[in-house]
XYZ file of C-alpha atoms in Angstrom:
546
model
C -232.315 -59.296 17.793
C -229.074 -58.030 16.251
C -228.921 -58.324 12.480
C -225.853 -58.758 10.326
C -226.227 -58.962 6.554
C -227.238 -62.512 5.760
C -227.372 -63.638 9.398
C -229.523 -63.087 12.473
C -228.006 -63.650 15.842
C -229.308 -63.363 19.367
C -227.146 -61.633 21.940
C -226.529 -64.272 24.636
C -227.206 -63.064 28.149
C -224.143 -61.863 29.981
C -221.904 -62.218 26.944
C -221.241 -58.535 26.369
C -217.586 -58.256 27.194
C -217.084 -61.905 28.048
C -215.077 -62.559 31.185
C -211.332 -62.515 30.425
C -210.914 -65.995 31.917
C -213.566 -67.358 29.565
C -211.727 -65.856 26.615
C -208.437 -67.254 27.897
C -210.004 -70.714 28.101
C -211.268 -70.479 24.531
C -207.922 -69.246 23.279
C -206.143 -71.974 25.202
C -208.409 -74.576 23.589
C -207.712 -73.099 20.172
C -203.968 -73.211 20.767
C -204.149 -76.787 22.104
C -206.187 -77.842 19.077
C -203.648 -76.132 16.826
C -200.816 -77.900 18.646
C -202.618 -81.240 18.236
C -202.512 -80.637 14.491
C -199.071 -79.007 14.358
C -197.215 -81.915 15.965
C -198.109 -84.636 13.466
C -198.079 -82.046 10.679
C -194.438 -81.301 11.475
C -193.610 -85.017 11.313
C -195.528 -85.275 8.054
C -193.677 -82.316 6.551
C -190.320 -83.802 7.505
C -191.308 -87.082 5.853
C -192.645 -85.061 2.936
C -189.192 -83.567 2.543
C -187.704 -87.064 2.482
C -190.245 -87.954 -0.200
C -189.361 -84.843 -2.194
C -185.656 -85.528 -1.717
C -186.129 -88.971 -3.247
C -188.134 -87.414 -6.055
C -185.398 -84.858 -6.679
C -182.761 -87.599 -6.638
C -184.519 -89.984 -9.015
C -186.377 -87.487 -11.228
C -184.661 -84.105 -10.818
C -186.373 -81.456 -12.920
C -186.350 -83.459 -16.135
C -189.185 -84.673 -18.363
C -190.261 -87.494 -16.017
C -190.394 -85.058 -13.096
C -192.566 -82.654 -15.071
C -194.816 -85.541 -16.165
C -195.245 -86.821 -12.601
C -195.879 -83.309 -11.270
C -198.709 -82.665 -13.726
C -200.135 -86.190 -13.356
C -200.240 -85.725 -9.572
C -201.633 -82.204 -9.911
C -204.761 -83.319 -11.782
C -206.347 -85.654 -9.177
C -204.928 -83.510 -6.386
C -206.629 -80.449 -7.842
C -209.951 -82.312 -7.966
C -209.281 -83.411 -4.388
C -208.809 -79.787 -3.318
C -212.016 -78.800 -5.078
C -214.231 -81.650 -3.881
C -212.534 -82.383 -0.553
C -211.030 -79.660 1.643
C -212.013 -77.001 -0.873
C -215.796 -77.403 -1.098
C -216.943 -80.392 0.927
C -215.303 -79.749 4.313
C -216.336 -76.053 4.587
C -219.914 -76.973 3.645
C -220.155 -80.131 5.745
C -218.552 -79.127 9.063
C -220.927 -76.218 9.954
C -223.989 -78.381 9.175
C -222.584 -81.355 11.093
C -221.702 -79.071 14.031
C -225.236 -77.677 14.152
C -226.721 -81.170 14.291
C -224.258 -82.190 16.976
C -225.306 -79.232 19.134
C -228.936 -80.336 18.835
C -228.121 -83.435 20.878
C -229.898 -85.865 18.532
C -227.157 -88.453 17.981
C -229.373 -90.728 15.905
C -230.072 -87.926 13.443
C -226.432 -86.796 13.499
C -225.078 -90.177 12.446
C -227.902 -90.885 10.014
C -226.851 -87.714 8.219
C -223.141 -88.524 8.535
C -223.638 -92.046 7.179
C -225.857 -90.897 4.295
C -223.400 -88.185 3.309
C -220.470 -90.605 3.446
C -222.086 -93.006 0.995
C -223.470 -90.258 -1.235
C -219.976 -88.794 -1.496
C -218.458 -92.235 -2.099
C -220.800 -92.884 -5.039
C -220.182 -89.457 -6.542
C -216.414 -89.769 -6.227
C -216.476 -93.261 -7.755
C -218.147 -91.782 -10.837
C -215.758 -88.800 -10.934
C -212.764 -91.124 -10.613
C -213.998 -93.318 -13.454
C -214.582 -90.300 -15.685
C -211.132 -88.965 -14.801
C -209.489 -92.204 -15.899
C -211.437 -92.252 -19.173
C -210.868 -88.603 -20.028
C -207.284 -88.345 -18.749
C -205.882 -87.507 -22.225
C -208.145 -84.482 -22.510
C -207.336 -83.306 -18.986
C -203.610 -83.549 -19.641
C -203.983 -81.734 -22.944
C -205.720 -78.843 -21.183
C -203.478 -78.598 -18.120
C -200.146 -79.390 -19.800
C -200.637 -78.137 -23.331
C -196.874 -77.798 -23.870
C -196.071 -81.466 -23.226
C -197.213 -82.637 -26.656
C -194.115 -81.120 -28.237
C -191.723 -83.387 -26.287
C -191.421 -87.009 -27.419
C -192.763 -89.473 -24.840
C -193.695 -86.835 -22.266
C -197.408 -86.598 -23.056
C -198.231 -90.354 -23.041
C -196.247 -90.833 -19.812
C -198.240 -88.038 -18.167
C -201.542 -89.535 -19.337
C -200.649 -92.999 -18.068
C -199.581 -91.737 -14.632
C -202.721 -89.600 -14.394
C -204.812 -92.736 -14.889
C -202.763 -94.628 -12.321
C -203.194 -91.891 -9.703
C -206.835 -90.930 -10.240
C -208.144 -93.513 -7.688
C -206.219 -91.471 -5.101
C -208.971 -88.864 -5.505
C -211.645 -91.314 -4.282
C -209.821 -92.278 -1.096
C -208.453 -88.845 -0.159
C -211.856 -87.145 -0.533
C -213.464 -89.632 1.850
C -210.463 -89.186 4.153
C -211.122 -85.421 4.153
C -214.751 -86.078 5.140
C -213.608 -88.358 7.956
C -211.224 -85.633 9.167
C -214.033 -83.087 9.213
C -216.211 -85.371 11.335
C -213.444 -86.139 13.806
C -212.413 -82.479 14.085
C -215.996 -81.608 15.034
C -215.642 -83.976 18.016
C -212.376 -82.319 19.028
C -210.221 -85.087 17.586
C -207.433 -83.300 15.723
C -204.396 -85.499 16.267
C -205.532 -88.553 14.289
C -206.715 -86.684 11.158
C -203.521 -84.627 11.190
C -201.487 -87.850 11.362
C -202.880 -89.349 8.145
C -200.393 -87.548 5.839
C -197.635 -89.345 7.753
C -198.931 -92.652 6.378
C -199.175 -91.128 2.897
C -195.541 -90.070 2.928
C -194.398 -93.377 4.405
C -196.230 -95.258 1.644
C -194.497 -93.272 -1.099
C -191.105 -93.488 0.606
C -191.413 -97.251 1.101
C -192.407 -97.790 -2.535
C -189.508 -95.686 -3.820
C -186.908 -97.229 -1.519
C -188.122 -100.704 -2.436
C -188.513 -100.443 -6.207
C -187.390 -97.130 -7.759
C -183.742 -98.097 -8.214
C -184.625 -101.155 -10.295
C -187.657 -99.683 -12.094
C -187.439 -98.813 -15.769
C -189.430 -95.620 -15.044
C -189.060 -94.543 -11.376
C -191.862 -91.972 -11.776
C -194.382 -94.835 -11.974
C -193.234 -96.105 -8.572
C -194.029 -92.693 -7.110
C -197.482 -92.839 -8.735
C -198.337 -96.230 -7.189
C -197.114 -95.017 -3.788
C -199.512 -92.059 -3.995
C -202.541 -94.337 -4.414
C -201.501 -96.649 -1.558
C -200.979 -93.570 0.608
C -204.532 -92.392 -0.101
C -205.959 -95.760 0.966
C -204.035 -95.613 4.247
C -205.202 -92.054 4.993
C -208.815 -93.198 4.950
C -208.190 -96.526 6.683
C -206.511 -94.926 9.716
C -209.607 -92.858 10.544
C -212.279 -95.533 10.119
C -211.871 -97.100 13.610
C -212.075 -93.678 15.274
C -215.247 -92.803 13.386
C -216.714 -96.150 14.429
C -215.866 -95.341 18.041
C -217.697 -92.008 17.775
C -220.818 -93.659 16.344
C -220.598 -93.972 12.535
C -221.514 -97.519 11.466
C -220.871 -97.271 7.694
C -224.174 -98.927 6.800
C -224.695 -98.613 3.061
C -227.599 -96.174 2.923
C -227.140 -93.364 0.379
C -229.799 -90.667 0.677
C -229.420 -87.914 -1.889
C -232.842 -86.506 -0.930
C -231.952 -86.097 2.742
C -232.608 -82.390 3.527
C -229.283 -81.892 5.320
C -227.397 -83.660 2.541
C -229.055 -81.396 -0.011
C -228.238 -78.358 2.147
C -224.558 -79.304 2.150
C -224.747 -79.928 -1.604
C -226.117 -76.443 -2.210
C -223.279 -74.975 -0.153
C -220.696 -77.093 -1.968
C -221.592 -76.014 -5.495
C -220.362 -72.412 -5.176
C -217.634 -73.438 -2.753
C -215.909 -75.625 -5.339
C -213.875 -72.622 -6.440
C -214.078 -70.255 -3.502
C -212.179 -72.385 -1.011
C -209.483 -73.463 -3.442
C -208.399 -70.253 -5.090
C -204.747 -70.876 -4.331
C -204.828 -74.465 -5.613
C -206.679 -73.495 -8.797
C -204.286 -70.624 -9.386
C -201.342 -72.927 -8.782
C -202.734 -75.422 -11.294
C -203.100 -72.601 -13.830
C -199.497 -71.576 -13.164
C -198.318 -75.137 -13.776
C -200.309 -75.185 -16.996
C -198.570 -71.996 -18.163
C -195.192 -73.301 -16.950
C -195.570 -76.410 -19.132
C -194.913 -74.130 -22.114
C -191.671 -72.730 -20.644
C -188.216 -74.314 -20.545
C -187.675 -77.834 -19.198
C -187.954 -78.067 -15.443
C -190.233 -75.056 -14.952
C -193.219 -77.125 -13.808
C -191.214 -79.153 -11.304
C -189.359 -76.022 -10.091
C -192.724 -74.562 -9.081
C -193.498 -77.811 -7.308
C -190.290 -77.980 -5.268
C -190.545 -74.327 -4.216
C -194.185 -74.782 -3.244
C -193.218 -77.746 -1.075
C -190.914 -75.515 0.973
C -193.699 -72.938 1.288
C -196.148 -75.659 2.372
C -193.628 -76.949 4.913
C -193.486 -73.462 6.409
C -197.269 -73.050 6.358
C -197.810 -76.503 7.790
C -195.876 -75.734 10.954
C -198.566 -73.306 12.096
C -200.984 -71.796 9.581
C -202.485 -75.014 8.224
C -202.770 -76.372 11.767
C -204.508 -73.190 12.920
C -206.915 -73.289 9.963
C -207.869 -76.887 10.773
C -208.761 -75.861 14.323
C -210.555 -72.646 13.324
C -213.395 -74.046 11.199
C -214.874 -76.169 14.032
C -214.295 -73.286 16.492
C -215.993 -70.716 14.250
C -218.820 -73.149 13.462
C -219.429 -73.744 17.177
C -219.556 -69.982 17.851
C -221.923 -69.329 14.961
C -224.145 -72.243 16.002
C -224.315 -70.585 19.445
C -225.134 -67.263 17.715
C -222.102 -65.644 19.349
C -220.742 -63.519 16.490
C -218.899 -61.257 18.916
C -216.789 -64.165 20.121
C -216.188 -65.298 16.556
C -214.813 -61.844 15.685
C -212.552 -61.874 18.733
C -211.268 -65.306 17.724
C -210.668 -64.019 14.200
C -208.657 -61.007 15.360
C -206.621 -63.093 17.791
C -205.877 -65.673 15.080
C -204.814 -63.017 12.555
C -202.412 -61.572 15.114
C -200.919 -65.006 15.787
C -200.676 -65.701 12.077
C -198.818 -62.430 11.432
C -196.358 -62.984 14.283
C -195.400 -66.370 12.826
C -195.689 -65.882 9.060
C -193.744 -62.627 8.595
C -190.439 -63.957 9.984
C -190.966 -67.192 8.031
C -191.408 -65.200 4.821
C -188.363 -63.039 5.523
C -186.247 -66.114 6.189
C -187.306 -67.788 2.949
C -186.547 -64.643 0.958
C -183.133 -64.218 2.568
C -182.052 -67.866 2.266
C -184.014 -69.031 -0.777
C -181.076 -70.436 -2.765
C -179.198 -71.966 0.214
C -182.409 -73.695 1.307
C -183.072 -75.225 -2.115
C -179.408 -76.173 -2.621
C -179.108 -77.816 0.792
C -182.407 -79.669 0.643
C -182.499 -80.855 -2.971
C -179.282 -80.389 -4.966
C -178.054 -83.918 -5.570
C -178.562 -86.653 -8.160
C -180.523 -85.335 -11.143
C -181.261 -82.075 -9.308
C -178.356 -79.879 -10.472
C -177.300 -76.225 -10.108
C -179.696 -75.169 -12.871
C -182.551 -76.847 -11.007
C -181.552 -74.950 -7.863
C -181.603 -71.608 -9.677
C -185.082 -72.266 -11.115
C -186.615 -73.452 -7.849
C -184.788 -70.770 -5.844
C -186.304 -67.959 -7.894
C -189.768 -69.469 -7.381
C -189.218 -69.742 -3.618
C -188.130 -66.102 -3.402
C -191.356 -64.900 -4.998
C -193.560 -67.404 -3.150
C -192.250 -66.041 0.147
C -193.667 -62.595 -0.618
C -197.206 -63.918 -0.447
C -196.761 -66.339 2.458
C -198.217 -64.065 5.198
C -201.280 -63.462 3.041
C -201.757 -67.164 2.247
C -201.652 -67.667 6.001
C -204.175 -64.849 6.464
C -206.576 -66.375 3.939
C -206.486 -69.639 5.905
C -207.758 -67.657 8.901
C -210.403 -65.542 7.150
C -211.903 -68.140 4.789
C -213.196 -70.461 7.580
C -215.175 -67.511 8.970
C -217.212 -67.353 5.745
C -217.765 -71.112 5.762
C -218.915 -71.120 9.385
C -221.513 -68.530 8.365
C -222.564 -70.925 5.561
C -221.534 -68.330 2.994
C -219.692 -70.082 0.172
C -220.810 -67.646 -2.522
C -218.693 -64.657 -1.507
C -215.382 -66.556 -1.671
C -216.432 -67.775 -5.131
C -217.035 -64.277 -6.485
C -213.733 -63.117 -5.042
C -211.992 -66.251 -6.295
C -213.067 -65.670 -9.894
C -211.661 -62.135 -9.780
C -208.423 -63.350 -8.212
C -207.990 -66.099 -10.821
C -208.488 -63.656 -13.659
C -205.922 -61.310 -12.124
C -203.460 -64.165 -11.638
C -203.640 -65.258 -15.269
C -203.254 -61.693 -16.546
C -200.276 -60.932 -14.315
C -198.662 -64.324 -15.064
C -198.757 -63.692 -18.795
C -197.311 -60.214 -18.233
C -194.416 -61.375 -16.036
C -193.422 -64.700 -17.608
C -191.633 -63.008 -20.480
C -189.076 -61.255 -18.268
C -189.034 -63.397 -15.105
C -189.923 -66.741 -16.727
C -191.148 -69.268 -14.123
C -190.287 -66.850 -11.304
C -192.884 -64.491 -12.743
C -195.535 -67.181 -12.279
C -194.571 -67.543 -8.619
C -194.678 -63.777 -8.112
C -198.097 -63.615 -9.746
C -199.385 -66.289 -7.355
C -198.192 -64.235 -4.397
C -199.784 -61.047 -5.703
C -203.022 -62.959 -6.280
C -203.027 -64.118 -2.653
C -202.501 -60.575 -1.405
C -205.539 -59.513 -3.420
C -207.479 -62.547 -2.199
C -206.820 -61.757 1.460
C -207.700 -58.073 1.150
C -210.983 -58.740 -0.653
C -212.023 -61.541 1.708
C -211.318 -59.455 4.778
C -213.117 -56.366 3.474
C -216.195 -58.412 2.582
C -216.167 -60.217 5.912
C -216.242 -56.909 7.788
C -219.130 -55.797 5.605
C -220.930 -58.975 6.612
C -220.351 -59.086 10.385
C -219.197 -55.564 11.217
C -215.837 -54.265 12.534
C -213.445 -56.972 13.702
C -210.906 -54.845 15.557
C -208.596 -54.408 12.572
C -206.453 -51.770 14.249
C -205.282 -54.085 17.012
C -204.082 -57.030 14.947
C -202.872 -54.831 12.055
C -200.607 -52.862 14.406
C -199.134 -56.130 15.677
C -198.681 -57.339 12.095
C -196.860 -54.125 11.121
C -194.442 -54.477 14.030
C -193.858 -58.139 13.192
C -193.209 -57.222 9.546
C -190.688 -54.540 10.545
C -188.805 -56.880 12.879
C -188.848 -59.643 10.256
C -187.499 -57.301 7.574
C -184.484 -56.359 9.678
C -183.885 -60.034 10.428
C -184.106 -60.948 6.731
C -181.662 -58.233 5.658
C -179.121 -59.385 8.245
C -179.431 -63.020 7.109
C -179.078 -62.033 3.459
C -175.880 -60.120 4.185
C -174.395 -62.696 6.536
C -174.803 -65.887 4.475
C -172.325 -65.091 1.627
C -169.716 -64.174 4.228
C -169.703 -67.793 5.415
C -168.336 -68.952 2.039
C -169.693 -72.503 2.311
C -171.811 -72.886 -0.833
C -169.412 -75.538 -2.124
C -168.978 -77.296 1.213
C -170.212 -80.780 2.102
C -173.896 -81.310 2.801
C -173.404 -81.718 6.563
C -171.564 -78.398 6.774
C -174.182 -76.541 4.740
C -177.046 -78.139 6.667
C -175.498 -77.204 10.016
C -174.833 -73.656 8.828
C -178.406 -73.323 7.539
C -179.850 -74.572 10.826
C -177.597 -72.149 12.706
C -178.633 -69.250 10.477
C -182.330 -70.022 11.028
C -181.816 -70.232 14.798
C -179.845 -66.980 14.818
C -182.500 -65.277 12.699
C -185.218 -66.437 15.083
C -183.230 -65.063 18.004
C -182.822 -61.710 16.268
C -186.548 -61.578 15.463
C -187.616 -62.343 19.027
C -185.165 -59.765 20.337
C -186.487 -57.111 17.975
C -190.083 -58.045 18.771
C -189.291 -57.640 22.448
C -188.255 -54.057 21.673
C -191.053 -52.982 19.317
C -193.942 -55.117 20.564
C -193.261 -56.515 24.047
C -196.948 -56.875 24.923
C -197.639 -59.151 21.936
C -194.619 -61.314 22.656
C -195.531 -61.605 26.323
C -199.158 -62.502 25.625
C -198.250 -65.172 23.065
C -195.603 -66.745 25.319
C -198.045 -66.707 28.223
C -200.726 -68.317 26.101
C -198.374 -71.076 24.979
C -197.295 -71.687 28.571
C -200.891 -71.954 29.820
C -201.932 -74.201 26.936
C -198.938 -76.477 27.468
C -199.806 -76.884 31.138
C -203.273 -78.324 30.372
C -204.404 -81.477 28.663
C -205.005 -81.348 24.919
C -208.678 -81.528 23.886
């Protein structure tokens, strides 16, 4: 037996130095699973931009925009804590282990019991959220009480949107089940329906509504219902019959519950920190809360193209490897994923830093979203970009802890990171205002990644840091040169006051040119990495998706 702290694993016969073709197959499957998520995620992010564009047009960064942002943040924060944050990381490894046992009757008895247990719990939480909405708003948006009409509007919209929490948490559970069976495309497509629901509501009723923000709120709830409804037929096909049979005393349900309790904070450090930043921003000048929101949407768009898709594929992959007691393969998958993440996220971060204001101006500046709104959101985007590679890295490292059924370590680290974020936010907000809050979030994510990675190596042993770190350093150097060139070149175009079509075309051209420069530089400083990634993508594209 080989012992790692907190885990005992058996060395599988013949696995020492797995055959390169076996590793290629696993990496190909990981890439295909990532692609299955990335495709619909890209469509969702594009529709999300349309949704945000409508929000910017109708609400701008005024009082109604701030009210909607906070009202949406509250149930969404609970969703992050109870859904993807705590439930999915605790549920998927347990569900994967039962699936490997081959006992389908037991697998779906557990899945059905957990579904109804979670439904009952979330019904109670939703009801309490509606009742205690005034207190929640007072805590999270303490500065709103000083503006006439802003606080009651926020409370009302919070109550309207709280049922979204019920449906989206069950949708997250459904996604976890389907991902375990290798179904990634359908769960990744559910946000498309969410965005379409909001867009349809706004296009249909916002122009004639007395308060357009309420139309957005109703669209959010309808979108949550659709996200769950889309996945129900696919779960039925796999074997879940949705027979009402809650079983809180089921041993596997209780095991997941014990894992969830500490994981409530550990898996959602970024979301909790972001909520704290919005709370602090509510005491700054008008538009600060919504400026954070718009900038974060651009960051999430960038992350969604690869990092979020990779993270969705990694948890089932890690869980499968741990269930097979193959920690060596898990560490190889981790190192490979960190290398991929660095190669993608560093140029994305450099591009956002170089073109932060042109991006915000081109995407949002119209209607009630004016030049002042652009300046606020642009400063936030600049500072968010600094932490983007590390947010991406956390999405790779965190699933490794969850696959090992360790939700306590991320919690301990998360508490330290949250404390640091609050302290740094208060120190920077005086001079940098809302931009200081964005910078603090990025610094917190750098700390989060470093601590998680160090503790993971203490848990499972060396993970080949030198290999992926060298690739990351080369990617960072190439991305820096690319970013500097973009920053210098954009003002020379002199098109800030041009028509939208001209600015959009110029922005697309600048991004394409920057990507070309980055690939060219990477070919010079790290040809082996570029060749291996391109070869991997070619092989994965030539085979059927899982």
